[in-house]
mmCIF file of C-alpha atoms in Angstrom:
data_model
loop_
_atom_site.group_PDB
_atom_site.id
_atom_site.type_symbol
_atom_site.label_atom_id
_atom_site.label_comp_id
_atom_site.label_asym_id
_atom_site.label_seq_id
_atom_site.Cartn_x
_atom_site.Cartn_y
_atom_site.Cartn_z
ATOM 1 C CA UNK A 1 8.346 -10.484 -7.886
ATOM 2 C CA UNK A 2 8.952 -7.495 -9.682
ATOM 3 C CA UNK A 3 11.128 -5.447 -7.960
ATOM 4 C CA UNK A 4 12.152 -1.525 -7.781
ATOM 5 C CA UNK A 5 15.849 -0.855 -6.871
ATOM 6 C CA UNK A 6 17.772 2.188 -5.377
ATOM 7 C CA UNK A 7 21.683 0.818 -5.809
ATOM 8 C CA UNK A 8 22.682 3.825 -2.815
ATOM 9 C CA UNK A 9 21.799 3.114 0.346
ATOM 10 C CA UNK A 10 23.705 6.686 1.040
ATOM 11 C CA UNK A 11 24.692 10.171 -1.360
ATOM 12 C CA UNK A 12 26.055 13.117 0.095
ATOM 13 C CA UNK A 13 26.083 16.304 -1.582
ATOM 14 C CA UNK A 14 27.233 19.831 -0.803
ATOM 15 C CA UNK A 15 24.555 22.390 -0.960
ATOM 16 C CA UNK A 16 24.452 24.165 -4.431
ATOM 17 C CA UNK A 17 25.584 20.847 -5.927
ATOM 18 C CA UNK A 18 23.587 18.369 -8.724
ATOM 19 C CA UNK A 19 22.410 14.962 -7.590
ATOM 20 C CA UNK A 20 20.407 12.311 -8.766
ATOM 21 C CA UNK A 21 18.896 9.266 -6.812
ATOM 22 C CA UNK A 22 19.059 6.383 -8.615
ATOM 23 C CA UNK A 23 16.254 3.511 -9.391
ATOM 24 C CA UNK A 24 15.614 0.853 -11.577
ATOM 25 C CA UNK A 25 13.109 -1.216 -11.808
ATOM 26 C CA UNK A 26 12.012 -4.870 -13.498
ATOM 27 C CA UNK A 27 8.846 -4.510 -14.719
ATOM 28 C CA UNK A 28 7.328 -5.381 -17.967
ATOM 29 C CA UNK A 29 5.250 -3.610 -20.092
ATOM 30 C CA UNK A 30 4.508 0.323 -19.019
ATOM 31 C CA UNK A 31 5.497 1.050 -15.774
ATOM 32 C CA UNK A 32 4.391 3.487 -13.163
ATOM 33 C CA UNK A 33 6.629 4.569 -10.533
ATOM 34 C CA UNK A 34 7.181 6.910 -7.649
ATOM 35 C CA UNK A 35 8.836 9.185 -5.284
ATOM 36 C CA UNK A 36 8.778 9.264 -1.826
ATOM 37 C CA UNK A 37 10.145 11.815 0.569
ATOM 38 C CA UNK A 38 10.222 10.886 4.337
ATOM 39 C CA UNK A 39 11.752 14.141 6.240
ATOM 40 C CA UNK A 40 13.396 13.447 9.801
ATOM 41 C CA UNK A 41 10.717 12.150 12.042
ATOM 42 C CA UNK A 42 7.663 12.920 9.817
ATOM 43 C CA UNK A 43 5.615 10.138 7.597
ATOM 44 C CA UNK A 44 6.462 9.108 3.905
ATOM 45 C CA UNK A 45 4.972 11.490 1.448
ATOM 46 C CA UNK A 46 4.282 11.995 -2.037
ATOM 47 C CA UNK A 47 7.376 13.594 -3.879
ATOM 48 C CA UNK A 48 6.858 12.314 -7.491
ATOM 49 C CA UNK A 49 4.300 10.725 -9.643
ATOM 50 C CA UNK A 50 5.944 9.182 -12.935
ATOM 51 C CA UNK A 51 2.220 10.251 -14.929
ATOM 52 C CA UNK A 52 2.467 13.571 -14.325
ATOM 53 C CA UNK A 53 5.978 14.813 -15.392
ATOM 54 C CA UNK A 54 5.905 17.870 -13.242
ATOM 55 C CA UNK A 55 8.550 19.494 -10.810
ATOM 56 C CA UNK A 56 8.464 19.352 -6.898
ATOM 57 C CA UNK A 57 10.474 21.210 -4.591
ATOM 58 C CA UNK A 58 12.672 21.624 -8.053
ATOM 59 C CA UNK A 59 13.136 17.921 -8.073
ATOM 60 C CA UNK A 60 12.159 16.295 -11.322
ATOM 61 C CA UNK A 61 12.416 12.391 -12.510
ATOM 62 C CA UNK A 62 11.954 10.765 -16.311
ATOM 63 C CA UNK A 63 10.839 7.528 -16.800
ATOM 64 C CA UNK A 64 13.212 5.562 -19.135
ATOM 65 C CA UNK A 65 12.348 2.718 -20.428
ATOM 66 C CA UNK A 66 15.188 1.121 -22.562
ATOM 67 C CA UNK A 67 17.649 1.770 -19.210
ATOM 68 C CA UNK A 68 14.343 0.789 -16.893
ATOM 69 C CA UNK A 69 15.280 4.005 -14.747
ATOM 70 C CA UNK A 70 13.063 6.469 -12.949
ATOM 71 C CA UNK A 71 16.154 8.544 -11.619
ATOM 72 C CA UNK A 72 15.390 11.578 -9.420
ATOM 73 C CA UNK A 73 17.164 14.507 -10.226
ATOM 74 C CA UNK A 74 17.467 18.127 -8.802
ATOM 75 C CA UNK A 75 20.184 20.517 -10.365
ATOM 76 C CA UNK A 76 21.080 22.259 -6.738
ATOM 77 C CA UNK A 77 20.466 20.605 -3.958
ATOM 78 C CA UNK A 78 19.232 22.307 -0.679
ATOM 79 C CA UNK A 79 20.117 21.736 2.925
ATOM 80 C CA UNK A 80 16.716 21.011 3.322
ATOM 81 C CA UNK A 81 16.289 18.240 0.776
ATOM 82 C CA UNK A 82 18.416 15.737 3.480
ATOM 83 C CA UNK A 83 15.959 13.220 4.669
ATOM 84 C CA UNK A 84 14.956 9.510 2.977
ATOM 85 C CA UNK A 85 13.495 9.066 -0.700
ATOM 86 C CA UNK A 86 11.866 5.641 -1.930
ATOM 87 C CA UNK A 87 11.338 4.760 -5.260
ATOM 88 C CA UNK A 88 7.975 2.692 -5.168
ATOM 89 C CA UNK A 89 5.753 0.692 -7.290
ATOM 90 C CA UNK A 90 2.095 1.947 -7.414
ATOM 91 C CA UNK A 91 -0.487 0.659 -4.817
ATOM 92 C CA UNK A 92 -2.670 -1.398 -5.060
ATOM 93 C CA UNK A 93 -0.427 -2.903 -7.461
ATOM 94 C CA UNK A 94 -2.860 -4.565 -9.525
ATOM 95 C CA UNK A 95 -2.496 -7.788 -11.267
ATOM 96 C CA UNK A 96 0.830 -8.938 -9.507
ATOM 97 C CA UNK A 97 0.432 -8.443 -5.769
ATOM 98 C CA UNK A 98 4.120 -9.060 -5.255
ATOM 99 C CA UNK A 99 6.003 -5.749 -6.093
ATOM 100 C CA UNK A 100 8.957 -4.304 -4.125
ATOM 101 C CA UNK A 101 10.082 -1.322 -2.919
ATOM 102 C CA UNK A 102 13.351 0.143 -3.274
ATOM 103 C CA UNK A 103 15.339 -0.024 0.261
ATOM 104 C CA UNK A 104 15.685 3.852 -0.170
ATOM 105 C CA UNK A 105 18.354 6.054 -0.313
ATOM 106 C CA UNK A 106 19.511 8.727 2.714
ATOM 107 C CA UNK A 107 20.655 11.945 0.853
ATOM 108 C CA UNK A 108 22.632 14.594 3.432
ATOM 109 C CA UNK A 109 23.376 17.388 1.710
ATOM 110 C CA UNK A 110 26.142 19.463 3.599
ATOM 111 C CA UNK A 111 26.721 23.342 4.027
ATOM 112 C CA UNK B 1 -8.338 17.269 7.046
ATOM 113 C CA UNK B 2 -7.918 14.249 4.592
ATOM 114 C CA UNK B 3 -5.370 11.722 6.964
ATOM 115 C CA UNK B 4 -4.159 8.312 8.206
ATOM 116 C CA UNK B 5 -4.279 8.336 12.301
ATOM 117 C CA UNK B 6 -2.328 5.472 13.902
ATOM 118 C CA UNK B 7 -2.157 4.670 17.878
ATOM 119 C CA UNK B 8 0.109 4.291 19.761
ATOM 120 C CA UNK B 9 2.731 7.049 18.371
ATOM 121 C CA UNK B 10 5.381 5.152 20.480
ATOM 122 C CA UNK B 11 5.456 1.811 22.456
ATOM 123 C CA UNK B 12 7.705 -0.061 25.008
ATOM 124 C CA UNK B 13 6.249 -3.161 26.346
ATOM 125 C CA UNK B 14 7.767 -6.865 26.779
ATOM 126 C CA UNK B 15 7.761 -9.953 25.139
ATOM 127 C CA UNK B 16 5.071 -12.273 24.429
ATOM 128 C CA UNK B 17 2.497 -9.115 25.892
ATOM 129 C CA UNK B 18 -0.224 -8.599 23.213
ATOM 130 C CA UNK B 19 -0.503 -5.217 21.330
ATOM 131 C CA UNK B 20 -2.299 -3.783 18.957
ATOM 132 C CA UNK B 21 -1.731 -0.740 17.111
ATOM 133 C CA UNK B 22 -4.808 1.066 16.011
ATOM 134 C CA UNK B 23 -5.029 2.340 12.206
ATOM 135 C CA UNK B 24 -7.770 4.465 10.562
ATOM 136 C CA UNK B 25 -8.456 6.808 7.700
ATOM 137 C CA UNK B 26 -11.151 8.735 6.453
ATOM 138 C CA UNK B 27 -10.336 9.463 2.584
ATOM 139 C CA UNK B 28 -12.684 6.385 1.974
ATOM 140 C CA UNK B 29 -10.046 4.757 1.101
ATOM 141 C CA UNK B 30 -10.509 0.831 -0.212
ATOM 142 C CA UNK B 31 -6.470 -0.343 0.173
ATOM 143 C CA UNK B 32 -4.803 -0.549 3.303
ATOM 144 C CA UNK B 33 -1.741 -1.645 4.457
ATOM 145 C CA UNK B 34 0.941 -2.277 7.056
ATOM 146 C CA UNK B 35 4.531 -1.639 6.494
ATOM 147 C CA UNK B 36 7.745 -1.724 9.256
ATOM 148 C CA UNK B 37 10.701 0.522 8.585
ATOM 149 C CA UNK B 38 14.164 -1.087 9.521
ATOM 150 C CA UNK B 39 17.807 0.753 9.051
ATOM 151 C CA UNK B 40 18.978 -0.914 5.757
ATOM 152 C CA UNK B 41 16.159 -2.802 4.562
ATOM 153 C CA UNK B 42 13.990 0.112 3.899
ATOM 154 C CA UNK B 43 9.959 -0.377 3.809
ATOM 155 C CA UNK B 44 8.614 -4.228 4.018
ATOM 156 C CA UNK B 45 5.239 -4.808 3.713
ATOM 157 C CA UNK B 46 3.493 -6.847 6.333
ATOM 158 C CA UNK B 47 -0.302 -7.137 5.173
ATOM 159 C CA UNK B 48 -2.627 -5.290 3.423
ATOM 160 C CA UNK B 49 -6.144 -5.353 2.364
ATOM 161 C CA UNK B 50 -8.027 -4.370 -0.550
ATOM 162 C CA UNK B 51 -11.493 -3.909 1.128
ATOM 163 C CA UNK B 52 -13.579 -4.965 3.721
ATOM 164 C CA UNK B 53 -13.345 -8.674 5.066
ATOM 165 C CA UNK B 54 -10.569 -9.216 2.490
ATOM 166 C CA UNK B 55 -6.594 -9.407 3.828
ATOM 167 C CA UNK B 56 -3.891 -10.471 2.502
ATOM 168 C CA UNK B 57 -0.096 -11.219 3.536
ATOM 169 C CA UNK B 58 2.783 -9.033 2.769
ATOM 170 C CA UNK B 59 6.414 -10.384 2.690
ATOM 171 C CA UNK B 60 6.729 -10.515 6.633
ATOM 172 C CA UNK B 61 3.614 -11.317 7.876
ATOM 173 C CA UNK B 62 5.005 -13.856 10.417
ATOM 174 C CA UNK B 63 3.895 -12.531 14.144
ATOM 175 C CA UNK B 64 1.260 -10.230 13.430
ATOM 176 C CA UNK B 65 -2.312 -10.490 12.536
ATOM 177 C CA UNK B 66 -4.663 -7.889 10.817
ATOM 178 C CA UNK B 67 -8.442 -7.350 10.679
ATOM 179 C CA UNK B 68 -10.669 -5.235 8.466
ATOM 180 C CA UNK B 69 -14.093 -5.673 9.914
ATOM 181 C CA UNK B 70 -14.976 -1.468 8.753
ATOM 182 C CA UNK B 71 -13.467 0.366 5.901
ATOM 183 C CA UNK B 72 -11.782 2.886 7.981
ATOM 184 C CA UNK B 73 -9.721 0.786 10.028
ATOM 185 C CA UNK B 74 -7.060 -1.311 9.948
ATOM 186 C CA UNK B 75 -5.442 -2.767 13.442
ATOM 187 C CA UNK B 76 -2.213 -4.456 13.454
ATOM 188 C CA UNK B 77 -2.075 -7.332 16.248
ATOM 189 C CA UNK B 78 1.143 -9.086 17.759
ATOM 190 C CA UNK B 79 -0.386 -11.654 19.698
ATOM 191 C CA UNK B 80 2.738 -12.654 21.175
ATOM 192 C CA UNK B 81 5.743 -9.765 20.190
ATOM 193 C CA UNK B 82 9.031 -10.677 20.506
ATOM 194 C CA UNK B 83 12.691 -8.327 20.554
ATOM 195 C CA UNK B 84 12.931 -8.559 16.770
ATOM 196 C CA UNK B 85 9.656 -7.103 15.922
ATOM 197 C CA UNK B 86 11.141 -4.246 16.950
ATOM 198 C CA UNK B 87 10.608 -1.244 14.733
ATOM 199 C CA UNK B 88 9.750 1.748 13.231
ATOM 200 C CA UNK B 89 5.544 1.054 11.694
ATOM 201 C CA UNK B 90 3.326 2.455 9.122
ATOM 202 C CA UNK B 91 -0.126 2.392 8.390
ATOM 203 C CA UNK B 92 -0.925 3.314 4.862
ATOM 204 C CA UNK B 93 -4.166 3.472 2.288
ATOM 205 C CA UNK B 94 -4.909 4.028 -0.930
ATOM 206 C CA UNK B 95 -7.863 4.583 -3.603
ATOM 207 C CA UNK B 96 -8.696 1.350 -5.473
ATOM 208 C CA UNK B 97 -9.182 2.244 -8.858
ATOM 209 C CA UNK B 98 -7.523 6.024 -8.338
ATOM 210 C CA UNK B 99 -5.520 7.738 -11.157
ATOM 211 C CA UNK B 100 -2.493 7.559 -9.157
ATOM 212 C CA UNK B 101 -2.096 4.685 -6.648
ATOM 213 C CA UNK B 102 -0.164 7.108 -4.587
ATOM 214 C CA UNK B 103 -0.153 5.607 -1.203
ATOM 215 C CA UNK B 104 -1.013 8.285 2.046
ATOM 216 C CA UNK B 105 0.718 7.022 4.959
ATOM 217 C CA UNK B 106 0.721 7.724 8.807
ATOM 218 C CA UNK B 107 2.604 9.277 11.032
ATOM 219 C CA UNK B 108 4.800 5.972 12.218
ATOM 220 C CA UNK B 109 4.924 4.113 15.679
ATOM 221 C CA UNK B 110 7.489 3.337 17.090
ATOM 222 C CA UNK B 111 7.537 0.025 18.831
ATOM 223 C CA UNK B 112 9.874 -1.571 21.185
ATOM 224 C CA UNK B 113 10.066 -5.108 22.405
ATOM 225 C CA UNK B 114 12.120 -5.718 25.633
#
């Protein structure tokens, strides 16, 4: 399988402070990767498509291919960025049907 | 509004008494899938299918079933659901052949298995 992981099942933050959610994945060849949010009690969205390099919410994420890292990064976190992000493979996934998920990682940030 | 419906939001019931939770979209979408949420393992996918007539297991299919007789939906059976099926589910789709593969999800339903 080729697999996408998050190494922190946790990270808390104060507000105002820099963080970065970590992923790596084991692909070969050109990846493409993504971000999901999933607020408290509301459905998985879209944060971050790897393709399109732009900024959400003020959240941003390179792809880096000689670490194999798609790290999310926001430069001052927000009270209301706590909830759960997944870095995910692309769907349908193509060739390989066997691609995992990251097990996601909680982020609290606190007042 | 562009969306993935699924029914029942929430649902108690007891073991070995068949369910089915209802799935459907209308974006047109080709992929579908079935995913459960648990604390500390994240998102596992169950089954999906890439079109019409044409499933395919996940990595933990074992008590539930799928069909995909129409496009737009996408019910997830337990014939026979037992305490550890308990969980947190999500219906999801996506457009085959889309720039993006970005996957639109549900809303989640929340099942419980006494």
């Amino acid at each position: 399988a080729q697999r996408v992981t998050q190494p922190e099942k946790l990270l808390s933050v104060f507000k105002g402070a820099p963080v970065e959610l970590k992923c790596n994945y084991s692909y070969s060849g050109s990846p493409e990767l993504f971000w999901y949010v999933q607020y408290s009690r509301q459905r998985l969205q879209l944060l971050l498509r790897h393709i399109s390099r732009e900024s959400i919410k003020g959240f941003t994420a390179d792809l880096n291919k000689g670490e194999t890292s798609f790290h999310l990064k926001k430069p001052f976190a927000q009270e209301e960025d706590s909830a759960m992000y997944y870095c995910a493979p692309p769907t349908p996934p193509g060739n390989n049907r066997k691609l995992i998920w990251g097990l996601g990682t909680s982020l609290a940030v606190n007042p | 509004e562009a969306q993935v419906t699924q029914n029942p939001r929430y649902l108690i019931t007891v073991t070995g008494k068949k369910l089915t939770v209802t799935c459907s979209q209308n974006m047109n979408h080709e992929y579908m899938s079935w995913y459960r949420q648990d604390p500390g393992l994240g998102l596992r996918q169950i089954y999906y299918s890439m079109n019409v007539e044409v499933t395919d297991k996940g990595d933990v299919p074992e008590g539930y079933k799928v069909s995909r007789k129409e496009k737009r939906n996408f019910p997830l059976i337990l014939e026979s659901p037992s305490p550890n099926q308990t969980s947190l589910y999500f219906c999801a789709s996506s457009l085959l052949g889309g720039p993006t593969g970005e996957l639109f999800f549900g809303e989640g339903s929340r099942l419980t298995v006494l």
